[in-house]
Amino acid sequence: MLPFGGYGATFKGRRYRVTKSRMASGRSQKLEAEELGGNDYISFNLYRLESGGVLLRPCEMTEQKVTTFVLGLDVD
């Protein structure tokens, strides 16, 4: 699980500035990651449903890109 707050991280040898925040009393989370010195940008919202499930909503990118990024991210 990625920590909340702002921090540096590496993905596939590239450096990113990551910000993860809670919203709606913790029922939703937002993650944004900007590549330092490059053009890549990752952004998504994750909603925790009353049923116990989760809903991933990437912002203008595929779920696959988001999932690959999160699973491969190495936090400082």
C-alpha positions as a LaTeX table, in Angstrom:
\begin{tabular}{lrrr}
\hline
Residue & $x$ (\AA) & $y$ (\AA) & $z$ (\AA) \\
\hline
Met1 & 0.00 & 0.00 & 0.00 \\
Leu2 & 1.38 & 3.40 & $-0.94$ \\
Pro3 & 1.70 & 5.96 & 1.87 \\
Phe4 & $-0.37$ & 9.14 & 2.06 \\
Gly5 & 1.28 & 12.52 & 1.55 \\
Gly6 & 3.90 & 13.70 & $-0.90$ \\
Tyr7 & 7.09 & 11.78 & $-1.66$ \\
Gly8 & 9.58 & 10.76 & $-4.32$ \\
Ala9 & 9.49 & 7.41 & $-6.07$ \\
Thr10 & 10.97 & 5.51 & $-9.01$ \\
Phe11 & 9.18 & 3.59 & $-11.76$ \\
Lys12 & 11.13 & 1.79 & $-14.51$ \\
Gly13 & 14.21 & 3.91 & $-13.77$ \\
Arg14 & 12.33 & 7.22 & $-13.98$ \\
Arg15 & 11.81 & 9.59 & $-11.02$ \\
Tyr16 & 8.34 & 10.78 & $-9.97$ \\
Arg17 & 6.85 & 13.19 & $-7.45$ \\
Val18 & 3.83 & 11.38 & $-5.96$ \\
Thr19 & 0.96 & 12.84 & $-3.93$ \\
Lys20 & $-1.66$ & 10.60 & $-2.34$ \\
Ser21 & $-4.59$ & 12.08 & $-0.41$ \\
Arg22 & $-7.78$ & 11.00 & 1.36 \\
Met23 & $-11.17$ & 12.51 & 0.62 \\
Ala24 & $-14.74$ & 11.97 & 1.84 \\
Ser25 & $-13.69$ & 10.82 & 5.33 \\
Gly26 & $-11.37$ & 8.20 & 3.86 \\
Arg27 & $-13.96$ & 6.66 & 1.54 \\
Ser28 & $-12.01$ & 7.83 & $-1.50$ \\
Gln29 & $-8.37$ & 8.37 & $-2.34$ \\
Lys30 & $-6.61$ & 10.34 & $-5.05$ \\
Leu31 & $-3.13$ & 9.69 & $-6.38$ \\
Glu32 & $-1.19$ & 11.95 & $-8.73$ \\
Ala33 & 2.34 & 11.27 & $-9.96$ \\
Glu34 & 4.38 & 13.56 & $-12.18$ \\
Glu35 & 7.57 & 12.41 & $-13.87$ \\
Leu36 & 10.47 & 14.67 & $-12.93$ \\
Gly37 & 12.19 & 15.93 & $-16.07$ \\
Gly38 & 9.74 & 14.11 & $-18.33$ \\
Asn39 & 6.20 & 14.14 & $-19.68$ \\
Asp40 & 4.55 & 11.20 & $-17.91$ \\
Tyr41 & 1.63 & 11.89 & $-15.58$ \\
Ile42 & $-0.49$ & 9.40 & $-13.62$ \\
Ser43 & $-3.76$ & 10.34 & $-11.93$ \\
Phe44 & $-6.63$ & 8.32 & $-10.52$ \\
Asn45 & $-9.31$ & 8.14 & $-7.85$ \\
Leu46 & $-10.09$ & 5.02 & $-5.83$ \\
Tyr47 & $-13.51$ & 4.73 & $-4.19$ \\
Arg48 & $-14.32$ & 2.32 & $-1.36$ \\
Leu49 & $-17.91$ & 1.17 & $-1.81$ \\
Glu50 & $-20.38$ & 0.42 & 0.98 \\
Ser51 & $-20.55$ & $-3.15$ & $-0.35$ \\
Gly52 & $-16.87$ & $-3.57$ & 0.56 \\
Gly53 & $-15.65$ & $-3.39$ & $-3.02$ \\
Val54 & $-13.51$ & $-0.74$ & $-4.65$ \\
Leu55 & $-13.93$ & 1.29 & $-7.83$ \\
Leu56 & $-10.86$ & 2.53 & $-9.71$ \\
Arg57 & $-11.34$ & 5.63 & $-11.86$ \\
Pro58 & $-8.23$ & 6.57 & $-13.85$ \\
Cys59 & $-8.11$ & 10.14 & $-15.15$ \\
Glu60 & $-7.72$ & 10.05 & $-18.96$ \\
Met61 & $-5.63$ & 6.85 & $-19.06$ \\
Thr62 & $-6.22$ & 3.11 & $-18.97$ \\
Glu63 & $-6.69$ & 1.04 & $-15.81$ \\
Gln64 & $-3.79$ & $-1.10$ & $-17.04$ \\
Lys65 & $-1.41$ & 1.89 & $-17.03$ \\
Val66 & $-2.47$ & 2.83 & $-13.49$ \\
Thr67 & $-2.23$ & $-0.73$ & $-12.17$ \\
Thr68 & 1.20 & $-1.33$ & $-13.74$ \\
Phe69 & 2.46 & 1.95 & $-12.30$ \\
Val70 & 1.21 & 1.34 & $-8.76$ \\
Leu71 & 2.50 & $-2.24$ & $-8.62$ \\
Gly72 & 5.91 & $-1.27$ & $-10.01$ \\
Leu73 & 6.46 & 1.93 & $-8.04$ \\
Asp74 & 9.43 & 2.00 & $-5.66$ \\
Val75 & 8.88 & 4.64 & $-2.96$ \\
Asp76 & 11.96 & 6.40 & $-1.51$ \\
\hline
\end{tabular}
